[in-house]
Structures are given as C-alpha cells and as structure tokens.
Amino acid sequence: MNINRKSFIKSSFIASSAFLINVPILATQKTNNELSKQIKITDLKTYVFKKATFVKIETDSGISGWAEGDHSNPKLVSKVINDICKKEVIGADPFDTELLWNNMFFKGEDVGTQGVLTGAIAGIDNALWDLKGKILGLPVHKLAGGNGLKKVRVYGSFGRTGGPNGIRTPEEMGKIAADFVNQGYKTIKARMQIRQLNIDPDPDPTFETIKAVRKAIGDDVELFVDFNNGYTPSRAITIAKKLIEHFNVAAIEEPVSYLNYQGLNQVVEALDIPIFAGEHEFNRWQIRDLVTIGNADFINADLIKAGGFSECRKMAFIARAFDKYIMTHNTRPTLATAASLQLCASIPNAARVQEYAGQRIDLDLSNLFKDYFEFKDGYLSIPQVPGLGLTVNEEEMEKNKLN
Ligand SMILES: [Mg+2]
C-alpha cells in the first residue's frame, strides 16, 4: 500500500513536471536554468597593478566574470587568491556563491578573518556576481532583488595625502573641494588621514584645513569630515564640536581608533550629528560589534575589502535591524564603484548620499575599461547592463598588469 502510494505520488510528479516543461511560456526560463546548471568554472586569473587587484573568472560556457578585490597590498591579495582561494573555485558551479564564500573564508581563516583574506574573497565573490549576472542577462541588483533605485547622489571624497609635496596644504584642499562643487556635487567629504600612528597630532591640521575647505565651497554645500582614526575620544569630541560650531560640519567619520568601539560609542553619545564608521570592518561579525557596541549611525561597508557583494549584503541586513544606513566606503572609480552601486540598488537601507572620489586620474586605471559610469548633477546612475556594469578592456589589462 505504502509502495503503491509512493509510486502514485512519483508518477503524478513526473506527469505534472512534464506538463510544466511543455508549457511554451517557460521555455526561456528552462533554457536559462539548464544553461546555468551546465556551467563550470574553468580558471581564475588575477591582474595586479600598483594600487589595484582585478580578478577574472572563466567558465566552460565562454562567459567570464570580472571584478575588483582589495587594492591595498595587491601582490599579497593576489597570492592569497591563488594559493588559498583558487582551489575552492575551480570546477565549481558559479551560482553556488554561498558555498564558495564559506569554503574560502573558513578554510582560509588561518590567514586572518579580516584584511587580506576578505580582500581576496571580495575579488572572487564580486566576479562571481558579475558572472551570474552575465549568464542570466541581469544587472546584479536585479539578480539579488532590486529596490527600485535608479540613481544615487554621491559626495565628493578627497584626502590630505597626495599632491606634489605628499601632504596637501589647507589651500590645496580648498581647491579640490571647490572643483567638486563646480562639477555638481552638493556634498563633499575631507579626509584628514591622520591615522592612529599619529594620534592626537600636534600641531593639529584639522581646524585650519576645514576652515579653508568651508571658505572655498561657501555656506550651502554639505560638509563631512573624516578623522581617519586620528583622535582619542575626548579630543575627537572637542575638535568635532569646534568644527560643527565654526564650519557647520554635518557628519564625522571614524573619529577614533577602529579598535576602540567603546570610545566610538563615547563620541556618538556626545555629538548630535551622525557618525560614520565601518571601512575597517571586514565581515558580518565585526559589523555586529560595530553596531551593538560602537553604535555608529552610518556603516561604511567596503565592497572590495569586506568579503564582496555577498558579505556586504549580510552587513546591510544586520545594520537594517538597528536602523543604520549603509554608506559604502568607495574611493575608486572602477569595479569597486560598480559593485557599490549594485549593492545600493539591492538593500533596504542605502544612505541617500554615497561616497565617490571622482574619476581619480592619479590612479591611472581608466584605460582598463571600455565604458564609464553615468554621472549627472551630482548623481551616479545604477548600471542596468548584465553583471556589475563596467566593461573591462582585456587587452589593456593584459598589457599593463604587473604579474
Ligand atoms: Mg574613511
């Protein structure tokens, strides 16, 4: 009786499946499903530049995925990709992104659960999303679940390091700020790049720099300041209050060491303006602590450092449960920006203004791409083409890579 019942259920299932397969409207869907099942990853290549790491994942379908991993220590990131992560990916189904992420992270954890490992995984994970999008003919945000966002306002982000003398003067910072405003940006962020190595600097460049920046941009432009971990909590509070009072600063980023969540919480409690943090958090567990202990208002998830699109989405949902926004950390107008835009269009808590550093001619990477993002009136459009949304010039990549 039991066997007969099972046989009946089995034969009914086969019959109904056959019926469904014969419905013509599902033909395209079936073709896509079958296509994706057949595809296997055949190779993974890294492309190392002075300040960039790109990843290409090839499949037996002829379709490839391209993305960017961590730009800090590119040779080391490339080595971790090739020595630790590559073997988990070759021969795999590119649609098993959760399985591959888990294998790369937990089999590679002795390298460290943040930094170079998550920067390496990010390159691979982002390339897998690019690949999945290209196989299915969908932009990544549609594949993950779109939120309807078509464009996002960006703020011009620039730092004190660089220029002919290594460190920019307040006047040089003011000029860069004014250039952003002239291009249509309504918000800018000055990065002080003090860092913990030089904590509580004396002399302290922040007040004079922000004074020059505010003078250069006028009163109507929204101004954020990134302390880049440069102060102890009490000093950060004192400086921030002065900047708010004199220059109408609207938000402060990483006021204290990223290793001191209690100190961050102290600053959050003391100031009325939003506090940003998160570019030194590389996985969901660090974000949990940043949110629950540090209580930062905006979370700066970095798509090329923090485990890629898959992990940054998880960070976004943790943040959402605490009413925190995601403001991606993004200083690179390359596949990092593409991945950031795709994330913004697929999470429920993208901040209304996102970081962008402009075309960054200094990086000398723009010739590596055949197209560029649509920027208009201070907004970047969300790419609507299959994958992440930027087409790599493979010839230039091959020609100019350092590895
Ligand atoms: Mg920052």
Coordinates of N, CA, C and O in Angstrom, one line a residue, residues 305-394:
K305 N 36.9 45.1 0.0 CA 37.7 44.7 1.2 C 36.9 43.7 2.1 O 37.5 42.9 2.7
A306 N 35.6 43.9 2.2 CA 34.8 43.2 3.2 C 34.1 42.0 2.6 O 32.8 41.9 2.7
G307 N 34.8 41.1 2.0 CA 34.2 39.8 1.5 C 33.3 39.9 0.3 O 32.7 38.9 -0.1
G308 N 33.2 41.1 -0.3 CA 32.4 41.3 -1.5 C 31.0 41.5 -1.4 O 30.4 41.7 -0.3
F309 N 30.3 41.4 -2.5 CA 28.8 41.7 -2.6 C 28.0 40.8 -1.6 O 27.2 41.3 -0.9
S310 N 28.4 39.5 -1.5 CA 27.6 38.6 -0.7 C 27.7 39.0 0.8 O 26.7 39.0 1.5
E311 N 28.9 39.3 1.3 CA 29.1 39.6 2.7 C 28.6 41.0 3.0 O 28.0 41.2 4.1
C312 N 28.7 42.0 2.1 CA 28.3 43.3 2.4 C 26.7 43.4 2.4 O 26.2 44.2 3.1
R313 N 26.1 42.5 1.7 CA 24.6 42.4 1.8 C 24.2 41.9 3.2 O 23.3 42.4 3.8
K314 N 25.0 41.0 3.7 CA 24.7 40.5 5.1 C 24.9 41.6 6.1 O 24.1 41.8 7.0
M315 N 26.0 42.4 5.9 CA 26.2 43.5 6.8 C 25.1 44.5 6.7 O 24.6 45.0 7.8
A316 N 24.6 44.7 5.5 CA 23.5 45.7 5.4 C 22.2 45.2 6.1 O 21.6 46.0 6.8
F317 N 21.9 44.0 6.1 CA 20.7 43.5 6.8 C 20.9 43.5 8.3 O 20.0 43.8 9.1
I318 N 22.1 43.3 8.8 CA 22.4 43.4 10.2 C 22.2 44.9 10.6 O 21.5 45.2 11.6
A319 N 22.7 45.8 9.8 CA 22.6 47.2 10.1 C 21.1 47.7 10.0 O 20.7 48.4 10.9
R320 N 20.4 47.1 9.1 CA 19.0 47.5 8.9 C 18.2 47.2 10.2 O 17.3 47.9 10.6
A321 N 18.5 46.1 10.9 CA 17.8 45.7 12.1 C 18.0 46.7 13.2 O 17.2 46.7 14.1
F322 N 19.0 47.5 13.1 CA 19.3 48.5 14.1 C 19.0 50.0 13.5 O 19.5 50.9 14.1
D323 N 18.3 50.0 12.4 CA 18.0 51.3 11.8 C 19.3 52.1 11.4 O 19.3 53.3 11.6
K324 N 20.3 51.4 10.9 CA 21.5 52.0 10.5 C 21.6 52.0 8.9 O 21.1 51.0 8.3
Y325 N 22.1 53.1 8.4 CA 22.3 53.1 6.9 C 23.6 52.5 6.4 O 24.6 52.5 7.2
I326 N 23.6 52.1 5.2 CA 24.8 51.7 4.5 C 25.3 52.8 3.6 O 24.6 53.2 2.7
M327 N 26.5 53.3 3.9 CA 27.1 54.3 3.0 C 28.4 53.6 2.6 O 29.4 53.5 3.4
T328 N 28.5 53.1 1.4 CA 29.6 52.3 1.0 C 30.9 53.1 1.1 O 30.9 54.3 0.8
H329 N 32.0 52.5 1.5 CA 33.3 53.1 1.5 C 33.9 52.8 0.1 O 34.0 51.7 -0.3
N330 N 34.1 53.9 -0.6 CA 34.5 53.7 -2.0 C 35.2 54.9 -2.5 O 34.7 56.0 -2.8
T331 N 36.5 54.7 -2.7 CA 37.4 55.8 -3.2 C 37.9 55.5 -4.6 O 38.9 56.1 -5.1
R332 N 37.3 54.5 -5.3 CA 37.8 54.1 -6.6 C 36.8 54.0 -7.7 O 35.8 53.3 -7.6
P333 N 37.0 54.7 -8.8 CA 36.0 54.8 -9.8 C 36.1 53.6 -10.8 O 36.1 53.8 -12.0
T334 N 36.2 52.4 -10.3 CA 36.5 51.2 -11.1 C 35.4 50.2 -10.8 O 34.2 50.6 -10.5
L335 N 35.7 48.9 -10.8 CA 34.7 47.9 -10.5 C 34.3 48.0 -9.0 O 33.2 47.4 -8.7
A336 N 35.1 48.7 -8.2 CA 34.6 48.9 -6.8 C 33.4 49.8 -6.8 O 32.4 49.5 -6.1
T337 N 33.4 50.8 -7.6 CA 32.2 51.7 -7.7 C 31.0 50.9 -8.3 O 29.9 51.0 -7.8
A338 N 31.3 50.1 -9.3 CA 30.2 49.3 -9.9 C 29.5 48.4 -8.9 O 28.3 48.3 -8.7
A339 N 30.4 47.7 -8.1 CA 29.8 46.8 -7.0 C 29.1 47.6 -6.0 O 28.0 47.1 -5.5
S340 N 29.6 48.7 -5.6 CA 28.9 49.6 -4.6 C 27.5 50.0 -5.1 O 26.6 50.0 -4.3
L341 N 27.5 50.4 -6.4 CA 26.2 50.8 -6.9 C 25.2 49.7 -6.9 O 24.0 49.9 -6.6
Q342 N 25.7 48.5 -7.3 CA 24.8 47.3 -7.3 C 24.2 47.0 -5.9 O 23.1 46.6 -5.8
L343 N 25.1 47.2 -4.9 CA 24.7 46.9 -3.6 C 23.6 47.9 -3.2 O 22.6 47.5 -2.6
C344 N 23.9 49.2 -3.4 CA 22.9 50.2 -3.1 C 21.5 50.0 -3.6 O 20.5 50.3 -3.0
A345 N 21.5 49.4 -4.8 CA 20.2 49.2 -5.5 C 19.5 47.8 -5.1 O 18.5 47.5 -5.7
S346 N 20.1 47.2 -4.1 CA 19.6 45.9 -3.7 C 19.5 45.7 -2.2 O 19.3 44.5 -1.8
I347 N 19.6 46.7 -1.5 CA 19.4 46.6 0.0 C 18.3 47.6 0.5 O 18.1 48.6 -0.2
P348 N 17.8 47.4 1.6 CA 16.7 48.3 2.1 C 17.2 49.6 2.8 O 16.3 50.4 3.1
N349 N 18.5 49.8 3.0 CA 18.9 50.9 3.8 C 20.2 51.6 3.2 O 21.1 51.9 4.0
A350 N 20.2 51.8 1.9 CA 21.3 52.5 1.3 C 21.1 54.0 1.7 O 20.0 54.6 1.6
A351 N 22.2 54.6 2.2 CA 22.1 56.0 2.5 C 21.8 56.9 1.3 O 22.1 56.4 0.1
R352 N 21.2 58.0 1.5 CA 20.8 58.8 0.3 C 21.9 59.4 -0.4 O 21.8 59.8 -1.6
V353 N 23.1 59.6 0.2 CA 24.3 60.1 -0.4 C 25.4 59.1 -0.2 O 25.5 58.5 0.9
Q354 N 26.1 58.7 -1.2 CA 27.2 57.7 -1.2 C 28.5 58.3 -1.5 O 28.6 59.3 -2.3
E355 N 29.6 57.7 -1.1 CA 30.9 58.2 -1.3 C 31.4 57.9 -2.8 O 31.1 56.9 -3.4
Y356 N 32.1 58.9 -3.3 CA 32.6 58.7 -4.6 C 33.8 59.7 -4.7 O 33.7 60.8 -4.2
A357 N 34.9 59.3 -5.4 CA 36.1 60.1 -5.4 C 36.3 60.7 -6.8 O 37.4 61.2 -7.0
G358 N 35.3 60.7 -7.6 CA 35.5 61.2 -9.0 C 36.3 60.3 -9.8 O 36.5 59.1 -9.4
Q359 N 36.8 60.8 -10.9 CA 37.5 59.9 -11.9 C 38.9 59.4 -11.5 O 39.4 58.5 -12.1
R360 N 39.5 60.0 -10.5 CA 40.8 59.6 -10.0 C 41.8 59.3 -11.1 O 42.4 58.2 -11.2
I361 N 42.1 60.4 -11.8 CA 43.1 60.2 -12.9 C 44.5 59.7 -12.3 O 45.2 59.0 -13.0
D362 N 44.7 60.1 -11.1 CA 46.0 59.7 -10.4 C 46.2 58.2 -10.3 O 47.4 57.8 -10.3
L363 N 45.1 57.5 -10.3 CA 45.3 56.0 -10.2 C 45.7 55.4 -11.5 O 46.2 54.2 -11.5
D364 N 45.5 56.1 -12.6 CA 46.0 55.6 -13.9 C 45.3 54.2 -14.3 O 46.0 53.3 -14.8
L365 N 44.0 54.1 -14.0 CA 43.3 52.9 -14.3 C 42.2 53.0 -15.3 O 41.6 52.0 -15.7
S366 N 41.9 54.2 -15.7 CA 40.7 54.4 -16.5 C 40.8 53.8 -17.9 O 39.8 53.4 -18.5
N367 N 42.0 53.6 -18.4 CA 42.2 52.9 -19.7 C 41.9 51.4 -19.7 O 41.8 50.8 -20.7
L368 N 41.7 50.9 -18.5 CA 41.4 49.5 -18.3 C 39.9 49.2 -18.6 O 39.5 48.0 -18.5
F369 N 39.1 50.2 -18.8 CA 37.7 50.0 -19.0 C 37.2 50.7 -20.3 O 37.7 51.7 -20.7
K370 N 36.2 50.0 -20.9 CA 35.7 50.5 -22.2 C 34.6 51.5 -22.0 O 34.2 52.2 -23.0
D371 N 33.9 51.5 -20.9 CA 32.8 52.4 -20.7 C 33.0 53.1 -19.3 O 34.0 52.8 -18.6
Y372 N 32.1 53.9 -18.9 CA 32.2 54.6 -17.7 C 30.8 54.9 -17.1 O 29.8 54.7 -17.7
F373 N 30.8 55.2 -15.8 CA 29.5 55.4 -15.1 C 28.9 56.7 -15.6 O 29.5 57.7 -16.0
E374 N 27.5 56.7 -15.6 CA 26.8 57.9 -16.0 C 26.7 58.9 -14.8 O 26.0 58.5 -13.8
F375 N 27.4 60.0 -14.8 CA 27.3 61.0 -13.7 C 26.7 62.3 -14.2 O 27.0 62.8 -15.3
K376 N 25.7 62.7 -13.5 CA 25.0 63.9 -13.9 C 24.4 64.6 -12.6 O 23.8 64.0 -11.8
D377 N 24.7 65.9 -12.5 CA 24.2 66.8 -11.5 C 24.4 66.2 -10.1 O 23.6 66.3 -9.2
G378 N 25.6 65.6 -9.9 CA 25.9 65.0 -8.6 C 25.3 63.6 -8.3 O 25.4 63.1 -7.2
Y379 N 24.7 63.0 -9.4 CA 24.2 61.7 -9.2 C 24.9 60.7 -10.1 O 25.3 61.0 -11.2
L380 N 25.1 59.4 -9.6 CA 25.6 58.3 -10.4 C 24.4 57.4 -10.7 O 23.6 57.1 -9.8
S381 N 24.2 57.0 -12.0 CA 23.2 56.1 -12.4 C 23.6 54.7 -12.0 O 24.7 54.3 -12.0
I382 N 22.6 53.9 -11.6 CA 22.8 52.5 -11.3 C 23.0 51.8 -12.7 O 22.0 51.8 -13.5
P383 N 24.1 51.1 -12.9 CA 24.2 50.4 -14.2 C 23.1 49.4 -14.4 O 22.8 48.6 -13.5
Q384 N 22.5 49.3 -15.6 CA 21.4 48.4 -15.9 C 21.8 47.3 -16.9 O 20.9 46.6 -17.3
V385 N 23.1 47.2 -17.2 CA 23.5 46.1 -18.1 C 23.8 44.9 -17.3 O 24.0 44.9 -16.0
P386 N 23.9 43.7 -17.9 CA 24.2 42.5 -17.2 C 25.5 42.5 -16.4 O 26.5 43.0 -16.9
G387 N 25.5 42.0 -15.2 CA 26.7 41.9 -14.4 C 26.8 43.2 -13.5 O 25.8 43.8 -13.1
L388 N 28.1 43.5 -13.1 CA 28.3 44.6 -12.3 C 28.1 46.0 -13.0 O 27.8 47.0 -12.4
G389 N 28.4 46.0 -14.3 CA 28.1 47.2 -15.1 C 29.3 47.9 -15.6 O 29.1 49.1 -16.1
L390 N 30.5 47.4 -15.7 CA 31.6 48.0 -16.3 C 32.3 47.0 -17.2 O 32.6 45.9 -16.8
T391 N 32.6 47.5 -18.4 CA 33.2 46.5 -19.4 C 34.7 46.7 -19.4 O 35.3 47.8 -19.6
V392 N 35.4 45.6 -19.1 CA 36.9 45.6 -19.0 C 37.5 45.6 -20.4 O 37.0 44.9 -21.3
N393 N 38.5 46.4 -20.6 CA 39.3 46.3 -21.8 C 40.4 45.3 -21.5 O 41.5 45.6 -20.9
E394 N 40.2 44.0 -22.0 CA 41.1 42.9 -21.6 C 42.5 43.1 -22.2 O 43.4 42.7 -21.6

